[in-house]
Amino acid sequence: MERRYRLQKNRTFQYVYRRGKSVACRDLVMLHAKGRGLQVGFSVSKKVGNAVTRNLVKRRLRECFRPYLGDVKNGLYVIVARPSAAEATFQSLQRDVKYLLKKQDAFKEGNRA
């Protein structure tokens, strides 16, 4: 996923945590707040595992979200990985991301993936 789509500033993450609406499933939680452009951030805490595991989960989540970049409404999205995400397969994470986007009603009209 390109860097221009990534949330990087701590204050932006804090804004989404405070003002965003959340939906959840077994392995992930997604928060969405209104914003001008499309930006996505990934939060994987130390409860998930060591640095290698956390980076693996983040890479997988970025790849899971990337196909939907053109189909998702503008806004600020934060995807939080729960500890069970470390054992989840790539396919199950893909399913979860798609499910959360649908549940959040984040797809543009006509692009119901």
PDB file of C-alpha atoms in Angstrom:
ATOM      1  CA  MET A   1       0.000   0.000   0.000  1.00  0.00           C
ATOM      2  CA  GLU A   2       1.328   3.433  -0.921  1.00  0.00           C
ATOM      3  CA  ARG A   3       2.539   5.709   1.836  1.00  0.00           C
ATOM      4  CA  ARG A   4       0.091   8.482   0.915  1.00  0.00           C
ATOM      5  CA  TYR A   5      -2.736   6.239   2.132  1.00  0.00           C
ATOM      6  CA  ARG A   6      -1.134   5.516   5.529  1.00  0.00           C
ATOM      7  CA  LEU A   7      -1.940   7.196   8.817  1.00  0.00           C
ATOM      8  CA  GLN A   8       1.336   8.069  10.508  1.00  0.00           C
ATOM      9  CA  LYS A   9       0.838  10.801  13.086  1.00  0.00           C
ATOM     10  CA  ASN A  10      -0.056   9.820  16.646  1.00  0.00           C
ATOM     11  CA  ARG A  11      -2.547  12.689  16.935  1.00  0.00           C
ATOM     12  CA  THR A  12      -4.439  11.401  13.905  1.00  0.00           C
ATOM     13  CA  PHE A  13      -4.681   7.948  15.477  1.00  0.00           C
ATOM     14  CA  GLN A  14      -5.903   9.587  18.705  1.00  0.00           C
ATOM     15  CA  TYR A  15      -8.526  11.540  16.734  1.00  0.00           C
ATOM     16  CA  VAL A  16      -9.863   8.340  15.176  1.00  0.00           C
ATOM     17  CA  TYR A  17      -9.901   6.568  18.557  1.00  0.00           C
ATOM     18  CA  ARG A  18     -11.864   9.461  20.101  1.00  0.00           C
ATOM     19  CA  ARG A  19     -14.260  10.338  17.275  1.00  0.00           C
ATOM     20  CA  GLY A  20     -14.452   7.153  15.212  1.00  0.00           C
ATOM     21  CA  LYS A  21     -17.190   4.550  15.021  1.00  0.00           C
ATOM     22  CA  SER A  22     -16.009   0.997  15.626  1.00  0.00           C
ATOM     23  CA  VAL A  23     -17.014  -2.426  14.378  1.00  0.00           C
ATOM     24  CA  ALA A  24     -15.364  -5.663  15.402  1.00  0.00           C
ATOM     25  CA  CYS A  25     -14.957  -9.326  14.633  1.00  0.00           C
ATOM     26  CA  ARG A  26     -12.955 -12.114  16.222  1.00  0.00           C
ATOM     27  CA  ASP A  27      -9.461 -11.039  15.128  1.00  0.00           C
ATOM     28  CA  LEU A  28      -9.824  -7.342  14.202  1.00  0.00           C
ATOM     29  CA  VAL A  29     -11.447  -4.065  15.204  1.00  0.00           C
ATOM     30  CA  MET A  30     -11.995  -1.282  12.656  1.00  0.00           C
ATOM     31  CA  LEU A  31     -12.564   2.362  13.533  1.00  0.00           C
ATOM     32  CA  HIS A  32     -13.710   4.951  10.998  1.00  0.00           C
ATOM     33  CA  ALA A  33     -13.826   8.740  11.282  1.00  0.00           C
ATOM     34  CA  LYS A  34     -14.712  11.268   8.625  1.00  0.00           C
ATOM     35  CA  GLY A  35     -11.847  12.871   6.778  1.00  0.00           C
ATOM     36  CA  ARG A  36     -11.020  14.563   3.486  1.00  0.00           C
ATOM     37  CA  GLY A  37      -8.852  11.902   1.912  1.00  0.00           C
ATOM     38  CA  LEU A  38      -8.489   8.192   2.352  1.00  0.00           C
ATOM     39  CA  GLN A  39      -5.967   7.182   5.005  1.00  0.00           C
ATOM     40  CA  VAL A  40      -5.554   3.865   6.775  1.00  0.00           C
ATOM     41  CA  GLY A  41      -3.579   3.041   9.905  1.00  0.00           C
ATOM     42  CA  PHE A  42      -2.771  -0.291  11.509  1.00  0.00           C
ATOM     43  CA  SER A  43      -2.315  -0.825  15.218  1.00  0.00           C
ATOM     44  CA  VAL A  44      -0.759  -4.036  16.510  1.00  0.00           C
ATOM     45  CA  SER A  45       0.067  -4.039  20.213  1.00  0.00           C
ATOM     46  CA  LYS A  46       2.714  -6.025  22.070  1.00  0.00           C
ATOM     47  CA  LYS A  47      -0.014  -8.413  23.228  1.00  0.00           C
ATOM     48  CA  VAL A  48      -0.031  -9.839  19.690  1.00  0.00           C
ATOM     49  CA  GLY A  49       3.558 -11.101  19.897  1.00  0.00           C
ATOM     50  CA  ASN A  50       7.169 -10.147  19.399  1.00  0.00           C
ATOM     51  CA  ALA A  51       8.330  -7.598  16.809  1.00  0.00           C
ATOM     52  CA  VAL A  52       8.603 -10.173  14.036  1.00  0.00           C
ATOM     53  CA  THR A  53       5.023 -11.350  14.588  1.00  0.00           C
ATOM     54  CA  ARG A  54       3.649  -7.815  14.860  1.00  0.00           C
ATOM     55  CA  ASN A  55       5.327  -6.771  11.604  1.00  0.00           C
ATOM     56  CA  LEU A  56       4.015  -9.891   9.868  1.00  0.00           C
ATOM     57  CA  VAL A  57       0.472  -9.082  10.979  1.00  0.00           C
ATOM     58  CA  LYS A  58       0.834  -5.461   9.813  1.00  0.00           C
ATOM     59  CA  ARG A  59       2.151  -6.531   6.398  1.00  0.00           C
ATOM     60  CA  ARG A  60      -0.724  -8.970   6.002  1.00  0.00           C
ATOM     61  CA  LEU A  61      -3.288  -6.336   6.977  1.00  0.00           C
ATOM     62  CA  ARG A  62      -1.836  -3.810   4.524  1.00  0.00           C
ATOM     63  CA  GLU A  63      -2.107  -6.369   1.737  1.00  0.00           C
ATOM     64  CA  CYS A  64      -5.649  -7.267   2.784  1.00  0.00           C
ATOM     65  CA  PHE A  65      -6.758  -3.627   2.593  1.00  0.00           C
ATOM     66  CA  ARG A  66      -4.892  -2.703  -0.616  1.00  0.00           C
ATOM     67  CA  PRO A  67      -7.406  -4.176  -3.128  1.00  0.00           C
ATOM     68  CA  TYR A  68     -10.181  -2.022  -1.653  1.00  0.00           C
ATOM     69  CA  LEU A  69      -8.403   1.355  -1.886  1.00  0.00           C
ATOM     70  CA  GLY A  70     -10.376   2.425  -4.966  1.00  0.00           C
ATOM     71  CA  ASP A  71     -13.697   1.130  -3.667  1.00  0.00           C
ATOM     72  CA  VAL A  72     -13.722   2.629  -0.159  1.00  0.00           C
ATOM     73  CA  LYS A  73     -15.221   5.977   0.831  1.00  0.00           C
ATOM     74  CA  ASN A  74     -12.886   8.752   1.979  1.00  0.00           C
ATOM     75  CA  GLY A  75     -12.125   8.920   5.658  1.00  0.00           C
ATOM     76  CA  LEU A  76      -9.698   7.852   8.331  1.00  0.00           C
ATOM     77  CA  TYR A  77      -9.585   4.133   9.082  1.00  0.00           C
ATOM     78  CA  VAL A  78      -7.698   2.380  11.857  1.00  0.00           C
ATOM     79  CA  ILE A  79      -7.517  -1.405  11.972  1.00  0.00           C
ATOM     80  CA  VAL A  80      -6.570  -2.813  15.369  1.00  0.00           C
ATOM     81  CA  ALA A  81      -5.317  -6.399  15.541  1.00  0.00           C
ATOM     82  CA  ARG A  82      -6.375  -8.512  18.489  1.00  0.00           C
ATOM     83  CA  PRO A  83      -3.933 -11.101  19.897  1.00  0.00           C
ATOM     84  CA  SER A  84      -5.710 -13.897  18.001  1.00  0.00           C
ATOM     85  CA  ALA A  85      -4.700 -12.233  14.696  1.00  0.00           C
ATOM     86  CA  ALA A  86      -1.181 -13.656  15.140  1.00  0.00           C
ATOM     87  CA  GLU A  87      -2.464 -17.199  14.529  1.00  0.00           C
ATOM     88  CA  ALA A  88      -4.965 -16.202  11.816  1.00  0.00           C
ATOM     89  CA  THR A  89      -4.273 -17.120   8.200  1.00  0.00           C
ATOM     90  CA  PHE A  90      -4.003 -14.531   5.450  1.00  0.00           C
ATOM     91  CA  GLN A  91      -7.302 -15.708   3.958  1.00  0.00           C
ATOM     92  CA  SER A  92      -9.170 -15.307   7.245  1.00  0.00           C
ATOM     93  CA  LEU A  93      -7.742 -11.796   7.672  1.00  0.00           C
ATOM     94  CA  GLN A  94      -8.883 -10.970   4.131  1.00  0.00           C
ATOM     95  CA  ARG A  95     -12.389 -12.187   4.967  1.00  0.00           C
ATOM     96  CA  ASP A  96     -12.405 -10.175   8.197  1.00  0.00           C
ATOM     97  CA  VAL A  97     -11.292  -6.939   6.503  1.00  0.00           C
ATOM     98  CA  LYS A  98     -13.974  -7.291   3.829  1.00  0.00           C
ATOM     99  CA  TYR A  99     -16.599  -8.094   6.474  1.00  0.00           C
ATOM    100  CA  LEU A 100     -15.642  -5.056   8.568  1.00  0.00           C
ATOM    101  CA  LEU A 101     -15.718  -2.741   5.544  1.00  0.00           C
ATOM    102  CA  LYS A 102     -19.212  -3.983   4.672  1.00  0.00           C
ATOM    103  CA  LYS A 103     -20.363  -3.677   8.271  1.00  0.00           C
ATOM    104  CA  GLN A 104     -18.958  -0.137   8.430  1.00  0.00           C
ATOM    105  CA  ASP A 105     -20.804   0.668   5.153  1.00  0.00           C
ATOM    106  CA  ALA A 106     -17.494   1.945   3.810  1.00  0.00           C
ATOM    107  CA  PHE A 107     -17.859   0.926   0.155  1.00  0.00           C
ATOM    108  CA  LYS A 108     -18.756   3.596  -2.394  1.00  0.00           C
ATOM    109  CA  GLU A 109     -22.138   3.269  -4.068  1.00  0.00           C
ATOM    110  CA  GLY A 110     -22.023   0.777  -6.906  1.00  0.00           C
ATOM    111  CA  ASN A 111     -18.808  -0.829  -5.586  1.00  0.00           C
ATOM    112  CA  ARG A 112     -20.198  -3.545  -3.370  1.00  0.00           C
ATOM    113  CA  ALA A 113     -17.197  -5.857  -3.331  1.00  0.00           C
TER     114      ALA A 113
END
